[in-house]
PDB file of C-alpha atoms in Angstrom:
ATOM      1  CA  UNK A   1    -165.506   4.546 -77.400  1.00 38.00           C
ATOM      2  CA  UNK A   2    -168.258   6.083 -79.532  1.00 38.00           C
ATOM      3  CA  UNK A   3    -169.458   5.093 -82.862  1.00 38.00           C
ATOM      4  CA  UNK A   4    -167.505   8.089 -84.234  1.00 39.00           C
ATOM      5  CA  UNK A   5    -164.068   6.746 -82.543  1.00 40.00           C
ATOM      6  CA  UNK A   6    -161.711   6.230 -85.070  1.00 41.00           C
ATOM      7  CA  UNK A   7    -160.570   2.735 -85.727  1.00 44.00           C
ATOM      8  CA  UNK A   8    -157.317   1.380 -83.810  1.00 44.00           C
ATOM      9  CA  UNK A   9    -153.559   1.855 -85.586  1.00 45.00           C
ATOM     10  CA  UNK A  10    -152.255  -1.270 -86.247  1.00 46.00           C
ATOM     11  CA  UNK A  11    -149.279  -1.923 -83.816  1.00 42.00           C
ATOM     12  CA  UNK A  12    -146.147  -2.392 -84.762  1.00 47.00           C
ATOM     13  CA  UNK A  13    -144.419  -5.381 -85.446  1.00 45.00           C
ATOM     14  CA  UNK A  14    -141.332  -4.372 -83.569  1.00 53.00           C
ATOM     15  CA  UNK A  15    -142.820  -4.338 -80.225  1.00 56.00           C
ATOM     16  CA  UNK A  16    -141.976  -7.426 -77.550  1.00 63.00           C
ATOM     17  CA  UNK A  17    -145.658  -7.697 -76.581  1.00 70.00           C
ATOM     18  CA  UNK A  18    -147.645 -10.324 -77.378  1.00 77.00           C
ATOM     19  CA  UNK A  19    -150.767 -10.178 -79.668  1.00 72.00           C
ATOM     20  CA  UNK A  20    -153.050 -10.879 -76.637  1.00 72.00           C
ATOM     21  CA  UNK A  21    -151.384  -8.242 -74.687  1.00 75.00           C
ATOM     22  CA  UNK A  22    -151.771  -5.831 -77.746  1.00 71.00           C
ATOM     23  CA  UNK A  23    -155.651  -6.350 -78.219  1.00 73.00           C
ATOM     24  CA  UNK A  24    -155.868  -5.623 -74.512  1.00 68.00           C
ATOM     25  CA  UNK A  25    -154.099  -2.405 -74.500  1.00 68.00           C
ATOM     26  CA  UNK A  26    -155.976  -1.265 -77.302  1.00 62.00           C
ATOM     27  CA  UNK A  27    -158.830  -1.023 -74.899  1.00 58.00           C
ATOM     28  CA  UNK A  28    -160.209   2.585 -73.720  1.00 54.00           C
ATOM     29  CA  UNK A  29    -161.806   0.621 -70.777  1.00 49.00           C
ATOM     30  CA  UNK A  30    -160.301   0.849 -67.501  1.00 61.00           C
ATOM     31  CA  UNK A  31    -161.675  -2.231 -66.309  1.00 68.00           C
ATOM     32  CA  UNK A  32    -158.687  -4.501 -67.741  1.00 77.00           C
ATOM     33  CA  UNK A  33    -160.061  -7.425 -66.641  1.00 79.00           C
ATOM     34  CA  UNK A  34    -163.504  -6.841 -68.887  1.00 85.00           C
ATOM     35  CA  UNK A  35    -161.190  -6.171 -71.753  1.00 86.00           C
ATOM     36  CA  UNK A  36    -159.357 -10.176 -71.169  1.00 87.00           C
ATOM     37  CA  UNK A  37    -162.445 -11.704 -70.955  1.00 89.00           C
ATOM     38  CA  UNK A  38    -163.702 -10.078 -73.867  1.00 91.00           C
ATOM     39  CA  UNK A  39    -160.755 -10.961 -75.610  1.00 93.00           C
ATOM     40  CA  UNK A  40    -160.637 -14.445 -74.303  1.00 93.00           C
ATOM     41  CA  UNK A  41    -164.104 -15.003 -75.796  1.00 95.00           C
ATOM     42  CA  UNK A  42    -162.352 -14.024 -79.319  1.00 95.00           C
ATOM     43  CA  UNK A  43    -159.943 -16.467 -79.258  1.00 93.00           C
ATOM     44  CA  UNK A  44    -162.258 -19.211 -78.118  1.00 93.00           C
ATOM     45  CA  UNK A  45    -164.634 -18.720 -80.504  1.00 93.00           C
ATOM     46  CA  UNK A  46    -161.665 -18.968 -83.319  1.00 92.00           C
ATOM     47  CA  UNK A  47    -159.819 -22.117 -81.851  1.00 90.00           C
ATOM     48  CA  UNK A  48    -163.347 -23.612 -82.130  1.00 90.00           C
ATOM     49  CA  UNK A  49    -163.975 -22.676 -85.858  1.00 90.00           C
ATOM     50  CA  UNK A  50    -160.487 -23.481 -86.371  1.00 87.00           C
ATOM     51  CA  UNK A  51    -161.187 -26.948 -85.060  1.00 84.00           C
ATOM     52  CA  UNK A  52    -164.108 -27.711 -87.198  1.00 83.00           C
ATOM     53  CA  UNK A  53    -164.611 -28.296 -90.998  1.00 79.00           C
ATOM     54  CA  UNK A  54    -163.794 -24.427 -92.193  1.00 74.00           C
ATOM     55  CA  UNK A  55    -160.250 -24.686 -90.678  1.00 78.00           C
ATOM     56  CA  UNK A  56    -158.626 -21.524 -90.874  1.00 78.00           C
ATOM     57  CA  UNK A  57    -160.601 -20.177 -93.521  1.00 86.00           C
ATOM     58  CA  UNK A  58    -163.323 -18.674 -91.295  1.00 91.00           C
ATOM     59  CA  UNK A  59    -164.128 -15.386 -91.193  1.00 93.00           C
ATOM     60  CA  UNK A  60    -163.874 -12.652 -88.804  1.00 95.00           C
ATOM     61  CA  UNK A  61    -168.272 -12.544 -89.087  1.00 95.00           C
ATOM     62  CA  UNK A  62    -168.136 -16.220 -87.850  1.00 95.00           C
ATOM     63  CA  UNK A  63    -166.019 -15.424 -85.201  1.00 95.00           C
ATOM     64  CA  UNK A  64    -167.752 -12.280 -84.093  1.00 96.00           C
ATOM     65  CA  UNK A  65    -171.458 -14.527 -83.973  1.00 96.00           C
ATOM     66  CA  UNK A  66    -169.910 -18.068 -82.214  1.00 95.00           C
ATOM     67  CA  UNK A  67    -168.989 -15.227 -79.460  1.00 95.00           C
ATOM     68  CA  UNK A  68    -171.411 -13.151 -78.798  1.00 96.00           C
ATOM     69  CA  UNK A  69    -170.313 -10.227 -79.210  1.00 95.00           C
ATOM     70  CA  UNK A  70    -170.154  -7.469 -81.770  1.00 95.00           C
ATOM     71  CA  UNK A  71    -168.316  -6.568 -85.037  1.00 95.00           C
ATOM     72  CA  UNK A  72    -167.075  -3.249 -83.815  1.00 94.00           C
ATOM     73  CA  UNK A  73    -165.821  -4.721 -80.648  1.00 93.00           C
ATOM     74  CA  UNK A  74    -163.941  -6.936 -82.553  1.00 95.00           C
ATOM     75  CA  UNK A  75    -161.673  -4.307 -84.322  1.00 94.00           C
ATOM     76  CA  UNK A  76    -161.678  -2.624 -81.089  1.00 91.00           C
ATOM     77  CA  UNK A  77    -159.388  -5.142 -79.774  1.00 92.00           C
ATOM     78  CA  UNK A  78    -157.996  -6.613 -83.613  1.00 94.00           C
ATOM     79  CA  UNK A  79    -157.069  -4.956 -87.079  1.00 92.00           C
ATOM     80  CA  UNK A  80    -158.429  -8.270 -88.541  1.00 93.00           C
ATOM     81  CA  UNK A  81    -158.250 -12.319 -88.924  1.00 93.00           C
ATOM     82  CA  UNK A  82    -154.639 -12.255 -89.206  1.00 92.00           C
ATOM     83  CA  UNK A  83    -154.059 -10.423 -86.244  1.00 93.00           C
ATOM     84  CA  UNK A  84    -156.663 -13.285 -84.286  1.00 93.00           C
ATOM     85  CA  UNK A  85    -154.659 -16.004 -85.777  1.00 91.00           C
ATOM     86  CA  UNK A  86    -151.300 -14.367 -84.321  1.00 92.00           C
ATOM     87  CA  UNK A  87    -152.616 -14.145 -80.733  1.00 92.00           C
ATOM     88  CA  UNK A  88    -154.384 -17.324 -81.742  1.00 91.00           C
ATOM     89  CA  UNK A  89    -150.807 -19.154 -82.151  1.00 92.00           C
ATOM     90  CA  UNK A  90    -148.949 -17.101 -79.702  1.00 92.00           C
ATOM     91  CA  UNK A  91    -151.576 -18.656 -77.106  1.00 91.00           C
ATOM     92  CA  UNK A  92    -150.452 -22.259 -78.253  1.00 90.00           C
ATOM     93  CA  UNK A  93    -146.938 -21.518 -78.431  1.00 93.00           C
ATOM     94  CA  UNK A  94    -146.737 -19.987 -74.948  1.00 93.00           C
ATOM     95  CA  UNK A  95    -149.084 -23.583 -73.075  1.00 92.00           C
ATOM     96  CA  UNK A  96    -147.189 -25.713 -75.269  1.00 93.00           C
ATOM     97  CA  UNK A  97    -143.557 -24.455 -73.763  1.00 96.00           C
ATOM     98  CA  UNK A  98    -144.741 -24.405 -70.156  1.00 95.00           C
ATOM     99  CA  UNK A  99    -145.900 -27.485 -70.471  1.00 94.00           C
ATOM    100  CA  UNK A 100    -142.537 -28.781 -71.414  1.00 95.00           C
ATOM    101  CA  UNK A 101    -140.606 -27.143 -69.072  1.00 96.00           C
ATOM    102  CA  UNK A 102    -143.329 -28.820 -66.865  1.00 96.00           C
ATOM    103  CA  UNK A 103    -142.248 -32.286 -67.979  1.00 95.00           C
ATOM    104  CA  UNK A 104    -138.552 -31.435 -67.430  1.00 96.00           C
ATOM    105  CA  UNK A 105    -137.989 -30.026 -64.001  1.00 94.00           C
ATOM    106  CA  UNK A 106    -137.871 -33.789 -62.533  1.00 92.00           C
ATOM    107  CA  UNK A 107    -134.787 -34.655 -65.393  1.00 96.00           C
ATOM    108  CA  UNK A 108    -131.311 -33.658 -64.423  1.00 95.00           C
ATOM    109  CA  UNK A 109    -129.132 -35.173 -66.965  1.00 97.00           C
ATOM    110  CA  UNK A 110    -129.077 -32.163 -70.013  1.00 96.00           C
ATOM    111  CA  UNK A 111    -128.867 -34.775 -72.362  1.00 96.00           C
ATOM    112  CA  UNK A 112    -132.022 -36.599 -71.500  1.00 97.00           C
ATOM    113  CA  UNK A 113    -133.495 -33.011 -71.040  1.00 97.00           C
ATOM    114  CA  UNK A 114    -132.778 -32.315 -74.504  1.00 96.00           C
ATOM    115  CA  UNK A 115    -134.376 -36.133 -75.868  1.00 96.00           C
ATOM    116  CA  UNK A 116    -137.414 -35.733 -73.791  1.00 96.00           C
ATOM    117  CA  UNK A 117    -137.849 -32.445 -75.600  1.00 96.00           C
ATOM    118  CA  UNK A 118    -137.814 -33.603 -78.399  1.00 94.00           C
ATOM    119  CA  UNK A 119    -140.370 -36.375 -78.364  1.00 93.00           C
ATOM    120  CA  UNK A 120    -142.596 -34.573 -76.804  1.00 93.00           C
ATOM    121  CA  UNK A 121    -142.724 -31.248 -78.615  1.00 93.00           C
ATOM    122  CA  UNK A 122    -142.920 -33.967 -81.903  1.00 90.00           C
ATOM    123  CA  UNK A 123    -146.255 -35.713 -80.268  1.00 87.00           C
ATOM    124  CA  UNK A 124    -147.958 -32.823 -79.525  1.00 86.00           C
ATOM    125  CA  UNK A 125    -147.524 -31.370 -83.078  1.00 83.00           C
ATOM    126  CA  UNK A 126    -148.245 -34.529 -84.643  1.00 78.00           C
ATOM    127  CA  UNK A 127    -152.033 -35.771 -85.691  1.00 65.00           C
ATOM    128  CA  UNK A 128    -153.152 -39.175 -85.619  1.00 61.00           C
ATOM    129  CA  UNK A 129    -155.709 -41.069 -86.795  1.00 53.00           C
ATOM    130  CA  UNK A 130    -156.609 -41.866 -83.355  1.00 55.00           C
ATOM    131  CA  UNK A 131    -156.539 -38.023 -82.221  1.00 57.00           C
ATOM    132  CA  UNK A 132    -159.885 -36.846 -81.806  1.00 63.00           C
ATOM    133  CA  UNK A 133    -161.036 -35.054 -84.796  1.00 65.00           C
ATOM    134  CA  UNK A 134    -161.453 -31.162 -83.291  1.00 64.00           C
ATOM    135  CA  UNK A 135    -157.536 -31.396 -82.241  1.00 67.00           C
ATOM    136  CA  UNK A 136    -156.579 -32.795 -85.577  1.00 67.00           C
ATOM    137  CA  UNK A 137    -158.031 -29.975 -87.475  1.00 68.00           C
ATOM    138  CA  UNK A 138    -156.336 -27.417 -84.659  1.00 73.00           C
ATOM    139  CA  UNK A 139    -153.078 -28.688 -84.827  1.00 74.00           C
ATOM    140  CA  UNK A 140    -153.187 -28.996 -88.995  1.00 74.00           C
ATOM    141  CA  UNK A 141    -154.311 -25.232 -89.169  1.00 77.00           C
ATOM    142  CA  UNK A 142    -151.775 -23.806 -86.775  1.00 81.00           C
ATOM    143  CA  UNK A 143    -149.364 -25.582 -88.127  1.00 79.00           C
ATOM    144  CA  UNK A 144    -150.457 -24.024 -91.424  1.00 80.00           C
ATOM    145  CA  UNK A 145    -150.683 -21.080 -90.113  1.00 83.00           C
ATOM    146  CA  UNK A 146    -147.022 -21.489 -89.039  1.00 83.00           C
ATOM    147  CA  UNK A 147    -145.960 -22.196 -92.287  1.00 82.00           C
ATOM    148  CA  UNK A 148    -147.476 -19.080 -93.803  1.00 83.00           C
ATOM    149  CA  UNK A 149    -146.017 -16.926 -90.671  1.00 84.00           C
ATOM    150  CA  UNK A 150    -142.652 -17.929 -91.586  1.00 85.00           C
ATOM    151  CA  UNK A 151    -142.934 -17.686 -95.232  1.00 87.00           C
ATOM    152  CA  UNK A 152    -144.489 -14.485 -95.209  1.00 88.00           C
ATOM    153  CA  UNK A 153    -144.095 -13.014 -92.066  1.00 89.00           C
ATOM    154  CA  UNK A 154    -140.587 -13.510 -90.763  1.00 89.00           C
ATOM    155  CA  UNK A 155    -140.378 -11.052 -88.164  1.00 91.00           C
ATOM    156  CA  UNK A 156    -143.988 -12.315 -86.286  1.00 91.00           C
ATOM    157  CA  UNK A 157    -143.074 -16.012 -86.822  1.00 89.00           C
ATOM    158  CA  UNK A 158    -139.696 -15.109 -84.972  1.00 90.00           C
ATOM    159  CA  UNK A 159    -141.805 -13.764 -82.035  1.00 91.00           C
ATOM    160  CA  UNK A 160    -144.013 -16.041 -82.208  1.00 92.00           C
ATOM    161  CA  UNK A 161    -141.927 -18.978 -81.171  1.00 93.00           C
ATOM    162  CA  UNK A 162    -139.359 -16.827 -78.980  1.00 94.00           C
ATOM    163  CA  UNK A 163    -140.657 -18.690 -75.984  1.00 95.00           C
ATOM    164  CA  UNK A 164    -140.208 -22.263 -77.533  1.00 96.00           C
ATOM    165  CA  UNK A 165    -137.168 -21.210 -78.973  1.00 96.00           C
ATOM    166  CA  UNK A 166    -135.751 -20.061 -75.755  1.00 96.00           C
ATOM    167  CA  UNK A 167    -136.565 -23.085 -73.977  1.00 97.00           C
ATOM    168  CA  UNK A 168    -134.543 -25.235 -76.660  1.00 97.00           C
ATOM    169  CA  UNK A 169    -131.498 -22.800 -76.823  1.00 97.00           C
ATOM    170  CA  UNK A 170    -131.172 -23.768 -73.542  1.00 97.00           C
ATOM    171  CA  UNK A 171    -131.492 -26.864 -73.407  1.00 97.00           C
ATOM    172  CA  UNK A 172    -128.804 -27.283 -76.288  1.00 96.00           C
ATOM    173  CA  UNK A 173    -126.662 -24.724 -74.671  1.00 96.00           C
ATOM    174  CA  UNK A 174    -126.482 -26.990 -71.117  1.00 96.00           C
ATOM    175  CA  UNK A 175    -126.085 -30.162 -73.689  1.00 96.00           C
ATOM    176  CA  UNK A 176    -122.953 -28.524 -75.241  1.00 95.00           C
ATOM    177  CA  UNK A 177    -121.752 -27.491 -71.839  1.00 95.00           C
ATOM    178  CA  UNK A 178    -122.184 -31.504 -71.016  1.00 94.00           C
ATOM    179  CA  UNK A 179    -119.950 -32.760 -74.254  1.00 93.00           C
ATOM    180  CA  UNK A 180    -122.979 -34.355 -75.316  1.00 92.00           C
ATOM    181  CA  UNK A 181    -123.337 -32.453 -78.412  1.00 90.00           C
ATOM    182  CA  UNK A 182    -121.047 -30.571 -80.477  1.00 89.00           C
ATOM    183  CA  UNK A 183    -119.995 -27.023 -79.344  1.00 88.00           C
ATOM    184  CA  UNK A 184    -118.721 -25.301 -82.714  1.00 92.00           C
ATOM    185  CA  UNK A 185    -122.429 -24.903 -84.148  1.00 91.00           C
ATOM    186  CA  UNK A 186    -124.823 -21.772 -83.972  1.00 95.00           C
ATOM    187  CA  UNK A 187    -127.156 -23.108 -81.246  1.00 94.00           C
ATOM    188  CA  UNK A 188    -129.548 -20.694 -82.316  1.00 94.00           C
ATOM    189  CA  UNK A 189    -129.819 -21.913 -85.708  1.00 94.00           C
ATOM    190  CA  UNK A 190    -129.755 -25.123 -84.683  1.00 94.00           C
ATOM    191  CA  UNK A 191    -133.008 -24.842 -82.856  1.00 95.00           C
ATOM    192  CA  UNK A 192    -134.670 -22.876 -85.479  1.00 92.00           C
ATOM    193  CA  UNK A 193    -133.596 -26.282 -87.516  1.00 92.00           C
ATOM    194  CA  UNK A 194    -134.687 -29.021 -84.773  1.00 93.00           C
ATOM    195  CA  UNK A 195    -138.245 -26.953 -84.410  1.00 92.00           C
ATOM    196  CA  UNK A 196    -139.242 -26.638 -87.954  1.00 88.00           C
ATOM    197  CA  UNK A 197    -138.056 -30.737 -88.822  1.00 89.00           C
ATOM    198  CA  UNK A 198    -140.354 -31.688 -85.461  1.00 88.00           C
ATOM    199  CA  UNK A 199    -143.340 -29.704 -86.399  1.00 85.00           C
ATOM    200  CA  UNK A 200    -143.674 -30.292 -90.070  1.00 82.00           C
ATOM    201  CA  UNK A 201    -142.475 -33.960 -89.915  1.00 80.00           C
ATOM    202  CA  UNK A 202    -145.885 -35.056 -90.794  1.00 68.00           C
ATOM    203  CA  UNK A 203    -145.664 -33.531 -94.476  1.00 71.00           C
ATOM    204  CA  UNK A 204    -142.431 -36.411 -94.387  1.00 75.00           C
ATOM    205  CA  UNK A 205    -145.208 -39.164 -94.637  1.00 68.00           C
ATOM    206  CA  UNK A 206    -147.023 -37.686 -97.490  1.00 65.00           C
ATOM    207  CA  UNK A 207    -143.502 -36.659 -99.563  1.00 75.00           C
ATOM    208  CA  UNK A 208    -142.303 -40.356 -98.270  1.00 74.00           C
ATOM    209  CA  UNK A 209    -145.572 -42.024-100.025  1.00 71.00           C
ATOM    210  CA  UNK A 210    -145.951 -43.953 -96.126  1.00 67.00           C
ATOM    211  CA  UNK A 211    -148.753 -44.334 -94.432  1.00 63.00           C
ATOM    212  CA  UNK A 212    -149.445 -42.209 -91.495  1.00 62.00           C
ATOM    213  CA  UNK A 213    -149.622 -44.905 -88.632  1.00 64.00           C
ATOM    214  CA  UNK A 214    -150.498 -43.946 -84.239  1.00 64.00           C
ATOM    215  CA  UNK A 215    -147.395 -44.808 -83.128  1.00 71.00           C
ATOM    216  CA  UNK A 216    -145.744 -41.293 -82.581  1.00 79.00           C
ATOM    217  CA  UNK A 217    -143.780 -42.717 -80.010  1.00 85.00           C
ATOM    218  CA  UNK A 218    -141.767 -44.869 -82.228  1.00 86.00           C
ATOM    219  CA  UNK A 219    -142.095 -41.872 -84.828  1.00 85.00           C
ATOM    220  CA  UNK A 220    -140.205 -39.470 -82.319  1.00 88.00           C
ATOM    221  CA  UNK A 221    -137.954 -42.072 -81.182  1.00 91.00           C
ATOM    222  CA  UNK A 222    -136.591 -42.120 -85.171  1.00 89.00           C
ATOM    223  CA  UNK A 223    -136.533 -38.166 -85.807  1.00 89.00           C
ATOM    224  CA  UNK A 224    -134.093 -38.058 -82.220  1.00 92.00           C
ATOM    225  CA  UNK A 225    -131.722 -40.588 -83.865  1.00 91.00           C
ATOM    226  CA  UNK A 226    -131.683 -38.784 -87.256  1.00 90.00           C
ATOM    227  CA  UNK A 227    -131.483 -35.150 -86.118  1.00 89.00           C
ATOM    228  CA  UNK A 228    -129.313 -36.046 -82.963  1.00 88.00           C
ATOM    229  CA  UNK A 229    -127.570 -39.465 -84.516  1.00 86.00           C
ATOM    230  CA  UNK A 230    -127.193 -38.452 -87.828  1.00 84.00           C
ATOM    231  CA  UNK A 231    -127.437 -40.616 -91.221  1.00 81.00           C
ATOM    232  CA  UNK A 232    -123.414 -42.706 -90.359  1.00 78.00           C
ATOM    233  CA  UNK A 233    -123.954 -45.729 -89.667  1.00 74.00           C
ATOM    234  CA  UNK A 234    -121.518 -45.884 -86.844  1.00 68.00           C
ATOM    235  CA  UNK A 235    -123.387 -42.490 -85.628  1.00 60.00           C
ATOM    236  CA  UNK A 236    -124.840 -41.861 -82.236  1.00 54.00           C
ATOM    237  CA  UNK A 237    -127.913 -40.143 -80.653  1.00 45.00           C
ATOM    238  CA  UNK A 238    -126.121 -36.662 -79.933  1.00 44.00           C
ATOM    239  CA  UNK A 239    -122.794 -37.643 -79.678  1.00 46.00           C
ATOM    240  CA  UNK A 240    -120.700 -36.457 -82.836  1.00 44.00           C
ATOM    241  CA  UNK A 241    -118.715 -39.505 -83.123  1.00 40.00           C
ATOM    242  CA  UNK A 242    -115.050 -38.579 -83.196  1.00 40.00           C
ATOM    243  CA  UNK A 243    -113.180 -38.447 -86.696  1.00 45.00           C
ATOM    244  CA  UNK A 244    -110.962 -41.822 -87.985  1.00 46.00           C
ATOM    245  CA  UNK A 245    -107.435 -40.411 -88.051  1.00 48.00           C
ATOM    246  CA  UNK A 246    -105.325 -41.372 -90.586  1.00 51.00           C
ATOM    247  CA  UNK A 247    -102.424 -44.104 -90.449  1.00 51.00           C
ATOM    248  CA  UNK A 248     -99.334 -42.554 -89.297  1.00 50.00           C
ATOM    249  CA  UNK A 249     -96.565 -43.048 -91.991  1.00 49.00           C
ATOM    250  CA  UNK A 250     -93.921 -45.197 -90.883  1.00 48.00           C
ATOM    251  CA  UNK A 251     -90.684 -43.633 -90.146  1.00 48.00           C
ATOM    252  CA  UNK A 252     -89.132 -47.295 -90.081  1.00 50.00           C
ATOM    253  CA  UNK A 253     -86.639 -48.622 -93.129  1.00 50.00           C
ATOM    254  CA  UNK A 254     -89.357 -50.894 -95.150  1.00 50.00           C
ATOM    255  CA  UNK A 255     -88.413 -54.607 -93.837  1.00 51.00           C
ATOM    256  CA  UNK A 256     -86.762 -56.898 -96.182  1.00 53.00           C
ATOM    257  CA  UNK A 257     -87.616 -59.799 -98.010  1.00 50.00           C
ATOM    258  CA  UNK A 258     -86.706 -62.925 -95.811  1.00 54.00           C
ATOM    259  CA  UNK A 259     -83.846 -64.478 -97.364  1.00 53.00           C
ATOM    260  CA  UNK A 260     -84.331 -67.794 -99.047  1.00 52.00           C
ATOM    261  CA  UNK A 261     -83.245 -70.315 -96.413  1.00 53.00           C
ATOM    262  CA  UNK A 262     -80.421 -72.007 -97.431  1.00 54.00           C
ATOM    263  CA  UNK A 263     -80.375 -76.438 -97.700  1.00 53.00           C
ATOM    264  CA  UNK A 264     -78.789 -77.671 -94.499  1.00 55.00           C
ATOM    265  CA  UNK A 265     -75.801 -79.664 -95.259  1.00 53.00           C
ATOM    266  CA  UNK A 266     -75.700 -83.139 -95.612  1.00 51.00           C
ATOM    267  CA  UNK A 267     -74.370 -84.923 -92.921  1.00 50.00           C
ATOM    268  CA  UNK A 268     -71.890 -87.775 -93.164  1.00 46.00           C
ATOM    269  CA  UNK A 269     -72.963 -91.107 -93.651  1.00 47.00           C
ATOM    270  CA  UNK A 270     -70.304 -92.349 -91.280  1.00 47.00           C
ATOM    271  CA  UNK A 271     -71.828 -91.302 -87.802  1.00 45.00           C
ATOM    272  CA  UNK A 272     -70.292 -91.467 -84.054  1.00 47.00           C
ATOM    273  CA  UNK A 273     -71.858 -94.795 -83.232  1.00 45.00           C
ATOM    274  CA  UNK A 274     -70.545 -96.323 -86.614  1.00 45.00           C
ATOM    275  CA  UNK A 275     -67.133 -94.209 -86.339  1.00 45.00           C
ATOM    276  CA  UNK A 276     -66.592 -95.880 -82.747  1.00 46.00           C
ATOM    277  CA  UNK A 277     -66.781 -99.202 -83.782  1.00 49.00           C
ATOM    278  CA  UNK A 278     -63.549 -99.703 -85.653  1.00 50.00           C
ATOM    279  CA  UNK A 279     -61.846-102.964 -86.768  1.00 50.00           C
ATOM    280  CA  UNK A 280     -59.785-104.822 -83.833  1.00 54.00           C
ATOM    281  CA  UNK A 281     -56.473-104.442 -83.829  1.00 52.00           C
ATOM    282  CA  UNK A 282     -54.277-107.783 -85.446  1.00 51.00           C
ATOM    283  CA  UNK A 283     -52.384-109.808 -82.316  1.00 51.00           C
ATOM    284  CA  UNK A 284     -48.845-110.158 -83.093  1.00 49.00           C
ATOM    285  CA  UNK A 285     -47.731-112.671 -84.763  1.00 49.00           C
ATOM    286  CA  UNK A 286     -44.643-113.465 -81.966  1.00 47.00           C
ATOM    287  CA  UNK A 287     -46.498-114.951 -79.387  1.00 47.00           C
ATOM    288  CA  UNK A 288     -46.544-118.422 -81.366  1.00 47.00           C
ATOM    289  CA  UNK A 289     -42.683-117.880 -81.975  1.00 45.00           C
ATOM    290  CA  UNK A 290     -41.829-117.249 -78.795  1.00 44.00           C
ATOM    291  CA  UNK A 291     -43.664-120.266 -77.225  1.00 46.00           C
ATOM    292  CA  UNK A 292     -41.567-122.340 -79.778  1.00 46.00           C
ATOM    293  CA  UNK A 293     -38.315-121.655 -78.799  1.00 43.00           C
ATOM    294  CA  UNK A 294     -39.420-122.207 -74.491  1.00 45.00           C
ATOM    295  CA  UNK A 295     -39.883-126.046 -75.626  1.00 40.00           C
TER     296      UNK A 295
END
């Protein structure tokens, strides 16, 4: 390409490539694997400045000078920053799912799958205190740049995080299969939801007034139980606990009232022992008669 070379159309948005991808088709060179390494250099050069004390706000000159090579090679392989930050984010979208799939493939039970996703996908978007300070300031400026993306940029945010996005669809979709979780919910939507409460859970301690502590662990543990458990007491980690049913009316005749219970009767004074005894019966009064008359 000569200096006279017009400068590169933007691509379109509707394309399945990814940003990287695009910046290395834009090359004229035929040596593709020049034009990656070129490339590569680009997106080093901003995940450092992005890492430092400028954040995101560098500029496309900084990024140009920290690698070494030159401002027109830049747009040769980017229309500008925003198109750096996409391929910039794609890049951490794309190591971030393999390495959870990674960390899966020894699980079998979808349920656990799905739980081990979870806390996992929530520590590596979370910064700590004890993080060191470069990967801090990465993972708070993607994840601002993620905000912005899906704010702004809809259709590039969707893209973005198809490969995350997949990776959880599935896992929900084998969970459902399981009768772990429910089955009458858009799965899709559901892991648009899950995503966007895991990465920008942090904001949760500053709206919350708490104190951002190190134990993400414990953190991830709690955002499981509420997106998977729910705020019922009685709830579950994904299991939809099934609904109280209703008394059955009683087809019965209501019971009566006990009748009062009547006095037992009073039993004679004159009882069997007493009636047995009864007077002895008078002798005659001829036996003294009758011994008269024999003298």
């Amino acid at each position: 390409m000569t200096t006279s070379d017009p400068a590169p159309e933007p691509f379109s948005t509707e394309t399945t490539a990814s940003w990287r991808e695009l910046a290395v088709a834009r090359s004229v060179d035929p040596a593709r694997v020049r034009a990656e390494k070129r490339v590569q250099r680009f997106l080093d050069a901003a995940l450092e400045l992005l890492s430092g004390e400028s954040g995101k706000d560098f500029t496309v000159q900084e990024v140009v000078k920290k690698s070494g090579q030159s401002l027109r090679s830049f747009y040769q392989y980017f229309a500008g920053k925003h198109e750096l930050l996409l391929a910039l984010f794609e890049e951490s979208v794309s190591s971030t799912t393999v390495r959870l799939r990674d960390a899966l493939e020894e699980i079998a039970d979808p349920l656990e799958r799905l739980h081990r996703f979870t806390v996992d996908y929530y520590r590596l978007c979370r910064p700590t205190a004890t993080a060191p300070k470069e990967r801090m300031a990465a993972t708070l400026g993607m994840a601002e740049f993620a905000q912005q993306l899906m704010t702004e940029h809809p259709k590039e945010a969707a893209r973005a995080f198809g490969p995350i996005n997949a990776l959880l669809v599935e896992l929900l979709e084998a969970t459902a299969v399981s009768g772990a979780v429910r089955r009458d919910l858009d799965l899709r939507r559901v892991a648009g939801t899950v995503l966007q409460a895991t990465m920008f859970s942090s904001f949760a301690v500053t709206i919350g007034g708490l104190h951002a502590g190190d134990d993400t662990a414990a953190e991830a543990e709690e955002l499981w139980e509420l997106l998977f458990g729910g705020l019922t007491a009685e709830g579950r980690s994904a299991v939809k606990a099934p609904a109280k049913k209703a008394p059955a009316k009683s087809t019965a005749p209501a019971k009566r009232a006990p009748a009062a219970k009547k006095a037992p009767a009073k039993k004679t004074t004159t009882t069997r022992k007493t009636a047995a005894k009864k007077a002895p019966a008078k002798q005659p009064t001829t036996a003294p008669a009758t011994k008269r008359a024999a003298d």
